[in-house]
Amino acid sequence: MKLGIIGKPQSGKTTVFNAASGQQEAVGDYSQASHRAIIKVPDQRVDQLAELINPKKKTYAEIEFLDSAGFTGKGKNASSFEISPDLRLMDAFVVVVDAFSSDAKPMADLQDLIDEMILADQVLIETNIEKRERKVNLTGDKSEMAEIDLLKRCLSQLEGEKPLIDLDLSESEWKMLRGYQFLSAKPLIITLNIAEDDIERVDQIKAEYAKFEREKKSGVTALCGKIEMELVGLADDERQAFLEELGIKTPAVDNVIQTSYALLGLISYLTAGEPEVRAWTIRRGTNAQKAAGVIHSDIERGFIRAEVTAYVDYMEHKTPAALKAAGKTRLEGKEYIVADGDVILFRFNV
Ligand SMILES: Nc1nc2c(ncn2[C@@H]2O[C@H](COP(=O)(O)OP(=O)(O)O)[C@@H](O)[C@H]2O)c(=O)[nH]1
Ligand SMILES: [Mg+2]
């Protein structure tokens, strides 16, 4: 999964990037330089299983973060688009909004960013419609008409100043649009970057942004980037003490990652053995055979069956023998739909 961090200059993008990745890129320098990192998806199930099994290695699921400039924050007045082409390749955006500075206008900033995406998509669509219509006129080949019609529907949505993600399209229509990588069609994880003093009011602040939430598409989170960045630099025990002092259970940046995961319809299953305890990312609805392919194509090809235990049962009964005795380990075939937190042992031959 790839997440692009976007936002106005000085909104705290690089601060959030550092908090999520543990890197130490310069902040507040107006450079708008881009940064990339692969980060681990925090997962207590991996930690707990590892504690139980004591494996040689524990491995979390991973996502890629790209901190990239391109949004001016000028909204409808944005004239030239310098949005990095790399941002179009992201699965979703973490939109960082300044809600910490004394003259912050987070609601307006957020709207400006969305307007900027709408505008950029509009330019892209107009050129594409033109190009395709010219081709139809030249060749008389009408096969492009369905796509042109769809693009025109998208265009009128954008002209109505609404993002493409709000369009009600069929699965096959979305598929037709996929190649364009429209910005306003991507899920948003709106991340309000709040001041230190506002941490206690976080739920109240989030509630003000409920109108930007879209079920299974866009969500709202809030954090104080500055504190999160300090947290990531601390050793585990120091971090724990600091969190307790702040009265929070987990770093808020973990929330951002988990929200992104959920919005994109991603889940994890786990493998648990002495060599390694590991989380693997799949889309919700993936069957056991396809899920095995994430580990290795040989396991998918040679799939015989999956021995599946729910994570909670695993933690309760603790050993494969006890799990089997309690009837908590099921044998499942290829078509079994893997659930979040399934602990799986694949049987296969090659
Ligand atoms: N007080 C406060 N300042 C922040 C917070 N997050 C970022 N900043 C400051 O805002 C400035 C811009 O941050 P930066 O991450 O470089 O923004 P970018 O231009 O969007 O990458 C820096 O001086 C940060 O220290 C925050 O949560 N609280
Ligand atoms: Mg930056």
mmCIF file of C-alpha atoms and ligand atoms in Angstrom:
data_model
loop_
_atom_site.group_PDB
_atom_site.id
_atom_site.type_symbol
_atom_site.label_atom_id
_atom_site.label_comp_id
_atom_site.label_asym_id
_atom_site.label_seq_id
_atom_site.Cartn_x
_atom_site.Cartn_y
_atom_site.Cartn_z
ATOM 1 C CA MET A 1 0.000 0.000 0.000
ATOM 2 C CA LYS A 2 1.208 3.453 -0.869
ATOM 3 C CA LEU A 3 0.141 6.548 1.024
ATOM 4 C CA GLY A 4 0.913 10.033 -0.207
ATOM 5 C CA ILE A 5 1.218 12.776 2.382
ATOM 6 C CA ILE A 6 -0.185 15.985 0.978
ATOM 7 C CA GLY A 7 -1.095 19.381 2.342
ATOM 8 C CA LYS A 8 -0.291 23.054 2.153
ATOM 9 C CA PRO A 9 3.304 24.138 2.646
ATOM 10 C CA GLN A 10 4.071 24.388 6.389
ATOM 11 C CA SER A 11 1.078 22.308 7.409
ATOM 12 C CA GLY A 12 3.307 19.690 9.029
ATOM 13 C CA LYS A 13 3.629 17.087 6.255
ATOM 14 C CA THR A 14 7.266 16.329 6.929
ATOM 15 C CA THR A 15 6.615 16.358 10.665
ATOM 16 C CA VAL A 16 3.948 13.674 10.233
ATOM 17 C CA PHE A 17 6.202 11.796 7.835
ATOM 18 C CA ASN A 18 8.979 11.755 10.447
ATOM 19 C CA ALA A 19 6.543 10.646 13.132
ATOM 20 C CA ALA A 20 5.360 7.743 11.017
ATOM 21 C CA SER A 21 8.739 6.655 9.681
ATOM 22 C CA GLY A 22 11.176 7.536 12.429
ATOM 23 C CA GLN A 23 13.257 9.406 9.911
ATOM 24 C CA GLN A 24 14.682 12.786 10.763
ATOM 25 C CA GLU A 25 14.093 14.965 7.774
ATOM 26 C CA ALA A 26 14.328 18.711 8.249
ATOM 27 C CA VAL A 27 11.048 20.388 9.149
ATOM 28 C CA GLY A 28 9.992 24.000 8.868
ATOM 29 C CA ASP A 29 12.535 24.731 6.134
ATOM 30 C CA TYR A 30 10.064 25.608 3.364
ATOM 31 C CA SER A 31 12.032 23.258 1.107
ATOM 32 C CA GLN A 32 9.060 21.138 0.055
ATOM 33 C CA ALA A 33 11.543 18.363 -0.662
ATOM 34 C CA SER A 34 10.054 14.908 -1.083
ATOM 35 C CA HIS A 35 10.854 11.930 1.067
ATOM 36 C CA ARG A 36 10.030 8.268 0.901
ATOM 37 C CA ALA A 37 9.965 5.577 3.558
ATOM 38 C CA ILE A 38 8.710 2.061 4.082
ATOM 39 C CA ILE A 39 7.091 1.855 7.471
ATOM 40 C CA LYS A 40 5.834 -0.948 9.653
ATOM 41 C CA VAL A 41 2.126 -1.231 10.361
ATOM 42 C CA PRO A 42 1.840 -1.298 14.154
ATOM 43 C CA ASP A 43 0.053 -4.505 15.109
ATOM 44 C CA GLN A 44 -0.326 -5.666 18.685
ATOM 45 C CA ARG A 45 -1.252 -9.129 17.480
ATOM 46 C CA VAL A 46 2.235 -9.559 16.055
ATOM 47 C CA ASP A 47 3.731 -8.402 19.345
ATOM 48 C CA GLN A 48 1.551 -10.668 21.471
ATOM 49 C CA LEU A 49 2.082 -13.724 19.303
ATOM 50 C CA ALA A 50 5.812 -13.097 19.326
ATOM 51 C CA GLU A 51 5.766 -12.900 23.086
ATOM 52 C CA LEU A 52 3.999 -16.242 23.194
ATOM 53 C CA ILE A 53 6.110 -18.065 20.616
ATOM 54 C CA ASN A 54 9.425 -16.288 21.014
ATOM 55 C CA PRO A 55 10.361 -16.534 17.325
ATOM 56 C CA LYS A 56 13.723 -15.649 15.786
ATOM 57 C CA LYS A 57 12.107 -12.819 13.913
ATOM 58 C CA LYS A 58 8.933 -10.747 13.931
ATOM 59 C CA THR A 59 7.780 -8.914 10.860
ATOM 60 C CA TYR A 60 5.005 -6.362 10.534
ATOM 61 C CA ALA A 61 3.029 -5.549 7.429
ATOM 62 C CA GLU A 62 4.517 -2.613 5.553
ATOM 63 C CA ILE A 63 3.294 0.461 3.773
ATOM 64 C CA GLU A 64 5.066 3.070 1.746
ATOM 65 C CA PHE A 65 4.853 6.727 2.667
ATOM 66 C CA LEU A 66 5.627 9.513 0.237
ATOM 67 C CA ASP A 67 5.972 13.047 1.569
ATOM 68 C CA SER A 68 5.639 15.161 -1.492
ATOM 69 C CA ALA A 69 5.013 18.753 -2.404
ATOM 70 C CA GLY A 70 2.725 19.964 -5.108
ATOM 71 C CA PHE A 71 -0.297 21.424 -3.455
ATOM 72 C CA THR A 72 -0.163 25.185 -3.204
ATOM 73 C CA GLY A 73 -3.176 25.574 -0.969
ATOM 74 C CA LYS A 74 -4.545 28.212 -3.326
ATOM 75 C CA GLY A 75 -7.630 26.177 -4.093
ATOM 76 C CA LYS A 76 -9.602 27.399 -7.070
ATOM 77 C CA ASN A 77 -6.978 30.070 -7.665
ATOM 78 C CA ALA A 78 -4.212 27.525 -8.155
ATOM 79 C CA SER A 79 -2.946 28.296 -11.612
ATOM 80 C CA SER A 80 -0.056 26.006 -12.398
ATOM 81 C CA PHE A 81 -0.062 22.423 -11.280
ATOM 82 C CA GLU A 82 3.140 21.110 -9.879
ATOM 83 C CA ILE A 83 1.611 18.034 -8.392
ATOM 84 C CA SER A 84 4.212 15.319 -8.515
ATOM 85 C CA PRO A 85 3.274 12.529 -10.942
ATOM 86 C CA ASP A 86 4.297 10.122 -8.176
ATOM 87 C CA LEU A 87 1.319 11.292 -6.132
ATOM 88 C CA ARG A 88 -1.031 9.990 -8.789
ATOM 89 C CA LEU A 89 0.304 6.490 -8.119
ATOM 90 C CA MET A 90 -0.714 6.507 -4.457
ATOM 91 C CA ASP A 91 -3.573 4.340 -3.158
ATOM 92 C CA ALA A 92 -4.775 7.060 -0.811
ATOM 93 C CA PHE A 93 -3.775 10.428 0.593
ATOM 94 C CA VAL A 94 -2.989 11.458 4.120
ATOM 95 C CA VAL A 95 -4.076 15.085 4.015
ATOM 96 C CA VAL A 96 -2.243 17.071 6.663
ATOM 97 C CA VAL A 97 -4.074 20.216 7.713
ATOM 98 C CA ASP A 98 -2.638 22.961 9.907
ATOM 99 C CA ALA A 99 -4.905 23.233 12.937
ATOM 100 C CA PHE A 100 -2.097 24.204 15.326
ATOM 101 C CA SER A 101 -0.887 27.650 14.356
ATOM 102 C CA SER A 102 -2.517 30.750 15.825
ATOM 103 C CA ASP A 103 -3.977 31.867 12.510
ATOM 104 C CA ALA A 104 -4.938 28.375 11.327
ATOM 105 C CA LYS A 105 -7.894 28.071 8.973
ATOM 106 C CA PRO A 106 -8.115 24.286 8.771
ATOM 107 C CA MET A 107 -11.608 24.014 7.316
ATOM 108 C CA ALA A 108 -10.826 26.462 4.514
ATOM 109 C CA ASP A 109 -7.423 24.869 3.870
ATOM 110 C CA LEU A 110 -8.963 21.462 3.549
ATOM 111 C CA GLN A 111 -11.556 22.719 1.110
ATOM 112 C CA ASP A 112 -8.798 24.440 -0.897
ATOM 113 C CA LEU A 113 -6.872 21.203 -1.205
ATOM 114 C CA ILE A 114 -9.931 19.332 -2.382
ATOM 115 C CA ASP A 115 -10.650 22.122 -4.869
ATOM 116 C CA GLU A 116 -7.109 21.837 -6.135
ATOM 117 C CA MET A 117 -7.534 18.126 -6.766
ATOM 118 C CA ILE A 118 -10.812 18.784 -8.531
ATOM 119 C CA LEU A 119 -9.178 21.384 -10.739
ATOM 120 C CA ALA A 120 -6.223 19.158 -11.624
ATOM 121 C CA ASP A 121 -8.565 16.302 -12.543
ATOM 122 C CA GLN A 122 -10.706 18.617 -14.604
ATOM 123 C CA VAL A 123 -7.720 19.659 -16.734
ATOM 124 C CA LEU A 124 -6.753 16.019 -17.192
ATOM 125 C CA ILE A 125 -10.267 14.991 -18.197
ATOM 126 C CA GLU A 126 -10.774 17.860 -20.629
ATOM 127 C CA THR A 127 -7.589 16.984 -22.521
ATOM 128 C CA ASN A 128 -8.583 13.339 -22.598
ATOM 129 C CA ILE A 129 -12.085 13.951 -23.878
ATOM 130 C CA GLU A 130 -10.702 16.197 -26.586
ATOM 131 C CA LYS A 131 -8.083 13.672 -27.634
ATOM 132 C CA ARG A 132 -10.580 10.824 -27.777
ATOM 133 C CA GLU A 133 -13.208 12.806 -29.656
ATOM 134 C CA ARG A 134 -10.644 13.828 -32.220
ATOM 135 C CA LYS A 135 -9.747 10.197 -32.705
ATOM 136 C CA VAL A 136 -13.393 9.188 -33.156
ATOM 137 C CA ASN A 137 -13.868 11.959 -35.711
ATOM 138 C CA LEU A 138 -10.763 10.944 -37.638
ATOM 139 C CA THR A 139 -11.211 7.199 -37.678
ATOM 140 C CA GLY A 140 -14.976 6.823 -37.321
ATOM 141 C CA ASP A 141 -14.181 4.207 -34.692
ATOM 142 C CA LYS A 142 -16.985 4.436 -32.158
ATOM 143 C CA SER A 143 -15.473 2.023 -29.640
ATOM 144 C CA GLU A 144 -14.280 4.925 -27.504
ATOM 145 C CA MET A 145 -17.769 6.300 -26.986
ATOM 146 C CA ALA A 146 -18.511 4.521 -23.704
ATOM 147 C CA GLU A 147 -15.350 5.900 -22.161
ATOM 148 C CA ILE A 148 -16.001 9.386 -23.519
ATOM 149 C CA ASP A 149 -19.492 9.320 -22.013
ATOM 150 C CA LEU A 150 -18.117 8.248 -18.678
ATOM 151 C CA LEU A 151 -15.457 10.951 -18.754
ATOM 152 C CA LYS A 152 -18.150 13.511 -19.517
ATOM 153 C CA ARG A 153 -20.110 12.384 -16.480
ATOM 154 C CA CYS A 154 -16.965 12.806 -14.429
ATOM 155 C CA LEU A 155 -16.387 16.220 -15.926
ATOM 156 C CA SER A 156 -19.822 17.466 -14.946
ATOM 157 C CA GLN A 157 -19.242 16.198 -11.425
ATOM 158 C CA LEU A 158 -16.016 18.208 -11.268
ATOM 159 C CA GLU A 159 -17.655 21.251 -12.811
ATOM 160 C CA GLY A 160 -20.144 21.025 -9.969
ATOM 161 C CA GLU A 161 -17.091 21.359 -7.692
ATOM 162 C CA LYS A 162 -17.465 17.876 -6.296
ATOM 163 C CA PRO A 163 -14.722 15.239 -6.056
ATOM 164 C CA LEU A 164 -14.943 12.101 -8.168
ATOM 165 C CA ILE A 165 -14.975 9.877 -5.111
ATOM 166 C CA ASP A 166 -18.569 11.008 -4.473
ATOM 167 C CA LEU A 167 -19.755 9.693 -7.853
ATOM 168 C CA ASP A 168 -21.954 6.655 -7.734
ATOM 169 C CA LEU A 169 -20.344 4.390 -10.327
ATOM 170 C CA SER A 170 -20.404 0.671 -11.020
ATOM 171 C CA GLU A 171 -17.420 -1.570 -10.414
ATOM 172 C CA SER A 172 -16.671 -1.722 -14.131
ATOM 173 C CA GLU A 173 -16.894 2.038 -14.515
ATOM 174 C CA TRP A 174 -14.402 2.568 -11.701
ATOM 175 C CA LYS A 175 -12.173 0.057 -13.434
ATOM 176 C CA MET A 176 -12.366 2.058 -16.647
ATOM 177 C CA LEU A 177 -11.212 5.143 -14.751
ATOM 178 C CA ARG A 178 -8.410 3.464 -12.837
ATOM 179 C CA GLY A 179 -5.697 4.179 -15.376
ATOM 180 C CA TYR A 180 -6.240 7.921 -15.136
ATOM 181 C CA GLN A 181 -5.261 7.952 -11.462
ATOM 182 C CA PHE A 182 -7.576 10.845 -10.725
ATOM 183 C CA LEU A 183 -6.591 12.657 -7.541
ATOM 184 C CA SER A 184 -10.105 13.426 -6.373
ATOM 185 C CA ALA A 185 -11.063 9.752 -6.689
ATOM 186 C CA LYS A 186 -8.616 8.643 -4.000
ATOM 187 C CA PRO A 187 -9.625 7.951 -0.401
ATOM 188 C CA LEU A 188 -8.530 10.642 2.039
ATOM 189 C CA ILE A 189 -7.265 10.224 5.554
ATOM 190 C CA ILE A 190 -7.786 13.758 6.762
ATOM 191 C CA THR A 191 -5.248 14.402 9.482
ATOM 192 C CA LEU A 192 -5.822 17.494 11.575
ATOM 193 C CA ASN A 193 -2.495 18.619 12.938
ATOM 194 C CA ILE A 194 -3.540 20.095 16.262
ATOM 195 C CA ALA A 195 -1.689 22.112 18.878
ATOM 196 C CA GLU A 196 -0.258 20.522 22.011
ATOM 197 C CA ASP A 197 -2.909 22.247 24.145
ATOM 198 C CA ASP A 198 -5.737 20.799 22.105
ATOM 199 C CA ILE A 199 -4.946 17.132 22.622
ATOM 200 C CA GLU A 200 -7.629 16.889 25.293
ATOM 201 C CA ARG A 201 -10.251 18.276 22.911
ATOM 202 C CA VAL A 202 -9.353 15.931 20.103
ATOM 203 C CA ASP A 203 -12.729 14.198 19.795
ATOM 204 C CA GLN A 204 -14.578 17.473 19.771
ATOM 205 C CA ILE A 205 -12.305 18.848 17.034
ATOM 206 C CA LYS A 206 -12.666 15.730 14.927
ATOM 207 C CA ALA A 207 -16.439 15.932 15.153
ATOM 208 C CA GLU A 208 -16.394 19.326 13.448
ATOM 209 C CA TYR A 209 -15.026 17.627 10.343
ATOM 210 C CA ALA A 210 -17.573 14.860 10.136
ATOM 211 C CA LYS A 211 -18.904 16.244 6.861
ATOM 212 C CA PHE A 212 -15.666 15.187 5.174
ATOM 213 C CA GLU A 213 -16.082 11.572 6.204
ATOM 214 C CA ARG A 214 -17.297 9.077 3.644
ATOM 215 C CA GLU A 215 -18.164 5.589 4.682
ATOM 216 C CA LYS A 216 -15.421 3.189 3.563
ATOM 217 C CA LYS A 217 -13.732 6.027 1.658
ATOM 218 C CA SER A 218 -12.573 8.962 3.710
ATOM 219 C CA GLY A 219 -11.928 9.351 7.403
ATOM 220 C CA VAL A 220 -10.825 12.019 9.833
ATOM 221 C CA THR A 221 -8.026 11.671 12.375
ATOM 222 C CA ALA A 222 -6.254 14.230 14.546
ATOM 223 C CA LEU A 223 -2.824 14.347 16.080
ATOM 224 C CA CYS A 224 -0.176 16.720 17.270
ATOM 225 C CA GLY A 225 2.612 16.204 14.776
ATOM 226 C CA LYS A 226 5.224 17.801 16.929
ATOM 227 C CA ILE A 227 4.603 15.474 19.873
ATOM 228 C CA GLU A 228 4.311 12.436 17.636
ATOM 229 C CA MET A 229 7.691 13.247 16.151
ATOM 230 C CA GLU A 230 9.226 13.422 19.616
ATOM 231 C CA LEU A 231 7.601 10.117 20.556
ATOM 232 C CA VAL A 232 9.088 8.184 17.685
ATOM 233 C CA GLY A 233 12.602 9.109 18.723
ATOM 234 C CA LEU A 234 12.233 7.638 22.208
ATOM 235 C CA ALA A 235 13.152 4.195 23.458
ATOM 236 C CA ASP A 236 10.170 1.921 24.159
ATOM 237 C CA ASP A 237 10.022 2.454 27.931
ATOM 238 C CA GLU A 238 10.502 6.206 27.698
ATOM 239 C CA ARG A 239 7.825 6.343 25.070
ATOM 240 C CA GLN A 240 5.439 4.423 27.278
ATOM 241 C CA ALA A 241 6.035 6.825 30.151
ATOM 242 C CA PHE A 242 5.530 9.820 27.884
ATOM 243 C CA LEU A 243 2.289 8.388 26.500
ATOM 244 C CA GLU A 244 0.983 7.828 29.998
ATOM 245 C CA GLU A 245 1.874 11.358 30.926
ATOM 246 C CA LEU A 246 -0.143 12.578 27.950
ATOM 247 C CA GLY A 247 -2.987 10.290 28.912
ATOM 248 C CA ILE A 248 -3.047 8.399 25.608
ATOM 249 C CA LYS A 249 -2.765 4.701 24.891
ATOM 250 C CA THR A 250 -1.091 4.579 21.507
ATOM 251 C CA PRO A 251 0.680 7.152 19.358
ATOM 252 C CA ALA A 252 -1.900 8.874 17.171
ATOM 253 C CA VAL A 253 0.163 8.233 14.095
ATOM 254 C CA ASP A 254 -0.662 4.533 14.554
ATOM 255 C CA ASN A 255 -4.262 5.576 14.189
ATOM 256 C CA VAL A 256 -3.552 7.240 10.870
ATOM 257 C CA ILE A 257 -2.008 4.052 9.581
ATOM 258 C CA GLN A 258 -4.806 1.856 10.880
ATOM 259 C CA THR A 259 -7.480 4.172 9.467
ATOM 260 C CA SER A 260 -5.808 4.070 6.057
ATOM 261 C CA TYR A 261 -5.761 0.328 6.229
ATOM 262 C CA ALA A 262 -9.463 0.113 6.988
ATOM 263 C CA LEU A 263 -10.446 2.674 4.358
ATOM 264 C CA LEU A 264 -8.616 0.759 1.682
ATOM 265 C CA GLY A 265 -10.365 -2.453 2.657
ATOM 266 C CA LEU A 266 -7.119 -4.060 3.776
ATOM 267 C CA ILE A 267 -6.786 -6.675 6.497
ATOM 268 C CA SER A 268 -3.925 -8.770 7.847
ATOM 269 C CA TYR A 269 -3.604 -12.428 8.464
ATOM 270 C CA LEU A 270 -0.776 -13.856 10.504
ATOM 271 C CA THR A 271 1.687 -16.673 10.319
ATOM 272 C CA ALA A 272 3.158 -17.880 13.570
ATOM 273 C CA GLY A 273 6.137 -20.199 13.870
ATOM 274 C CA GLU A 274 9.482 -20.397 15.598
ATOM 275 C CA PRO A 275 11.410 -18.891 12.728
ATOM 276 C CA GLU A 276 9.050 -15.945 12.311
ATOM 277 C CA VAL A 277 5.810 -14.328 13.424
ATOM 278 C CA ARG A 278 4.531 -12.190 10.630
ATOM 279 C CA ALA A 279 1.580 -10.121 9.396
ATOM 280 C CA TRP A 280 0.583 -10.265 5.732
ATOM 281 C CA THR A 281 -1.590 -7.704 3.966
ATOM 282 C CA ILE A 282 -4.535 -8.725 1.792
ATOM 283 C CA ARG A 283 -7.725 -7.127 0.558
ATOM 284 C CA ARG A 284 -10.851 -8.011 2.498
ATOM 285 C CA GLY A 285 -12.633 -10.815 0.627
ATOM 286 C CA THR A 286 -9.488 -12.628 -0.536
ATOM 287 C CA ASN A 287 -9.727 -16.416 -0.517
ATOM 288 C CA ALA A 288 -7.228 -18.707 1.183
ATOM 289 C CA GLN A 289 -5.449 -19.748 -1.990
ATOM 290 C CA LYS A 290 -4.914 -16.162 -3.185
ATOM 291 C CA ALA A 291 -3.876 -15.138 0.316
ATOM 292 C CA ALA A 292 -1.199 -17.834 0.264
ATOM 293 C CA GLY A 293 0.184 -16.246 -2.900
ATOM 294 C CA VAL A 294 1.172 -13.171 -0.915
ATOM 295 C CA ILE A 295 3.746 -15.330 0.865
ATOM 296 C CA HIS A 296 4.933 -17.195 -2.207
ATOM 297 C CA SER A 297 3.470 -18.135 -5.574
ATOM 298 C CA ASP A 298 4.514 -21.777 -4.946
ATOM 299 C CA ILE A 299 2.220 -21.957 -1.928
ATOM 300 C CA GLU A 300 -0.658 -20.589 -3.988
ATOM 301 C CA ARG A 301 0.018 -23.007 -6.831
ATOM 302 C CA GLY A 302 0.540 -26.048 -4.650
ATOM 303 C CA PHE A 303 -2.197 -25.140 -2.162
ATOM 304 C CA ILE A 304 -3.685 -28.149 -0.365
ATOM 305 C CA ARG A 305 -5.415 -26.628 2.634
ATOM 306 C CA ALA A 306 -5.172 -23.946 5.287
ATOM 307 C CA GLU A 307 -5.138 -24.632 9.004
ATOM 308 C CA VAL A 308 -6.875 -21.586 10.431
ATOM 309 C CA THR A 309 -7.097 -20.341 14.008
ATOM 310 C CA ALA A 310 -8.651 -17.064 15.102
ATOM 311 C CA TYR A 311 -6.141 -14.809 16.838
ATOM 312 C CA VAL A 312 -8.186 -14.620 20.072
ATOM 313 C CA ASP A 313 -8.388 -18.407 20.267
ATOM 314 C CA TYR A 314 -4.656 -18.645 19.682
ATOM 315 C CA MET A 315 -3.973 -16.321 22.588
ATOM 316 C CA GLU A 316 -6.369 -18.250 24.798
ATOM 317 C CA HIS A 317 -5.086 -21.760 24.133
ATOM 318 C CA LYS A 318 -1.504 -20.822 23.353
ATOM 319 C CA THR A 319 -0.143 -23.953 21.680
ATOM 320 C CA PRO A 320 -1.048 -25.767 18.442
ATOM 321 C CA ALA A 321 -1.717 -28.952 20.448
ATOM 322 C CA ALA A 322 -4.088 -27.236 22.900
ATOM 323 C CA LEU A 323 -5.826 -25.470 20.022
ATOM 324 C CA LYS A 324 -6.403 -28.749 18.209
ATOM 325 C CA ALA A 325 -7.651 -30.424 21.409
ATOM 326 C CA ALA A 326 -10.137 -27.578 21.927
ATOM 327 C CA GLY A 327 -11.261 -27.836 18.317
ATOM 328 C CA LYS A 328 -10.214 -24.255 17.615
ATOM 329 C CA THR A 329 -8.109 -24.973 14.540
ATOM 330 C CA ARG A 330 -10.163 -25.442 11.409
ATOM 331 C CA LEU A 331 -9.174 -27.001 8.109
ATOM 332 C CA GLU A 332 -10.196 -24.739 5.258
ATOM 333 C CA GLY A 333 -10.043 -25.133 1.497
ATOM 334 C CA LYS A 334 -9.063 -22.771 -1.335
ATOM 335 C CA GLU A 335 -12.320 -20.864 -1.344
ATOM 336 C CA TYR A 336 -12.324 -19.971 2.346
ATOM 337 C CA ILE A 337 -12.482 -16.182 2.756
ATOM 338 C CA VAL A 338 -9.680 -15.163 5.072
ATOM 339 C CA ALA A 339 -10.680 -13.010 8.063
ATOM 340 C CA ASP A 340 -8.683 -10.248 9.739
ATOM 341 C CA GLY A 341 -6.446 -11.776 12.380
ATOM 342 C CA ASP A 342 -6.627 -15.370 11.158
ATOM 343 C CA VAL A 343 -3.497 -17.236 12.154
ATOM 344 C CA ILE A 344 -2.824 -19.554 9.226
ATOM 345 C CA LEU A 345 -0.613 -22.495 8.476
ATOM 346 C CA PHE A 346 -0.692 -23.399 4.783
ATOM 347 C CA ARG A 347 -0.232 -26.978 3.622
ATOM 348 C CA PHE A 348 1.024 -27.204 0.068
ATOM 349 C CA ASN A 349 3.153 -29.269 -2.253
ATOM 350 C CA VAL A 350 5.318 -28.156 -5.146
HETATM 351 N N1 LIG B 1 3.221 23.781 17.389
HETATM 352 C C1 LIG B 1 3.248 22.874 16.441
HETATM 353 N N2 LIG B 1 4.035 23.076 15.379
HETATM 354 C C2 LIG B 1 4.058 22.138 14.403
HETATM 355 C C3 LIG B 1 3.286 20.950 14.480
HETATM 356 N N3 LIG B 1 3.497 20.210 13.364
HETATM 357 C C4 LIG B 1 4.383 20.913 12.617
HETATM 358 N N4 LIG B 1 4.735 22.080 13.243
HETATM 359 C C5 LIG B 1 5.677 23.089 12.765
HETATM 360 O O1 LIG B 1 5.250 23.591 11.512
HETATM 361 C C6 LIG B 1 6.351 23.870 10.672
HETATM 362 C C7 LIG B 1 6.203 23.197 9.328
HETATM 363 O O2 LIG B 1 6.323 21.801 9.471
HETATM 364 P P1 LIG B 1 6.771 20.861 8.246
HETATM 365 O O3 LIG B 1 6.573 19.467 8.712
HETATM 366 O O4 LIG B 1 8.115 21.228 7.738
HETATM 367 O O5 LIG B 1 5.659 21.252 7.168
HETATM 368 P P2 LIG B 1 5.574 20.880 5.602
HETATM 369 O O6 LIG B 1 6.012 22.092 4.865
HETATM 370 O O7 LIG B 1 4.116 20.632 5.376
HETATM 371 O O8 LIG B 1 6.409 19.675 5.363
HETATM 372 C C8 LIG B 1 7.592 23.421 11.427
HETATM 373 O O9 LIG B 1 8.195 24.552 12.003
HETATM 374 C C9 LIG B 1 7.040 22.480 12.480
HETATM 375 O O10 LIG B 1 7.841 22.448 13.636
HETATM 376 C C10 LIG B 1 2.457 20.759 15.649
HETATM 377 O O11 LIG B 1 1.778 19.759 15.794
HETATM 378 N N5 LIG B 1 2.486 21.746 16.589
HETATM 379 MG MG MG B 2 8.002 19.322 4.121
#
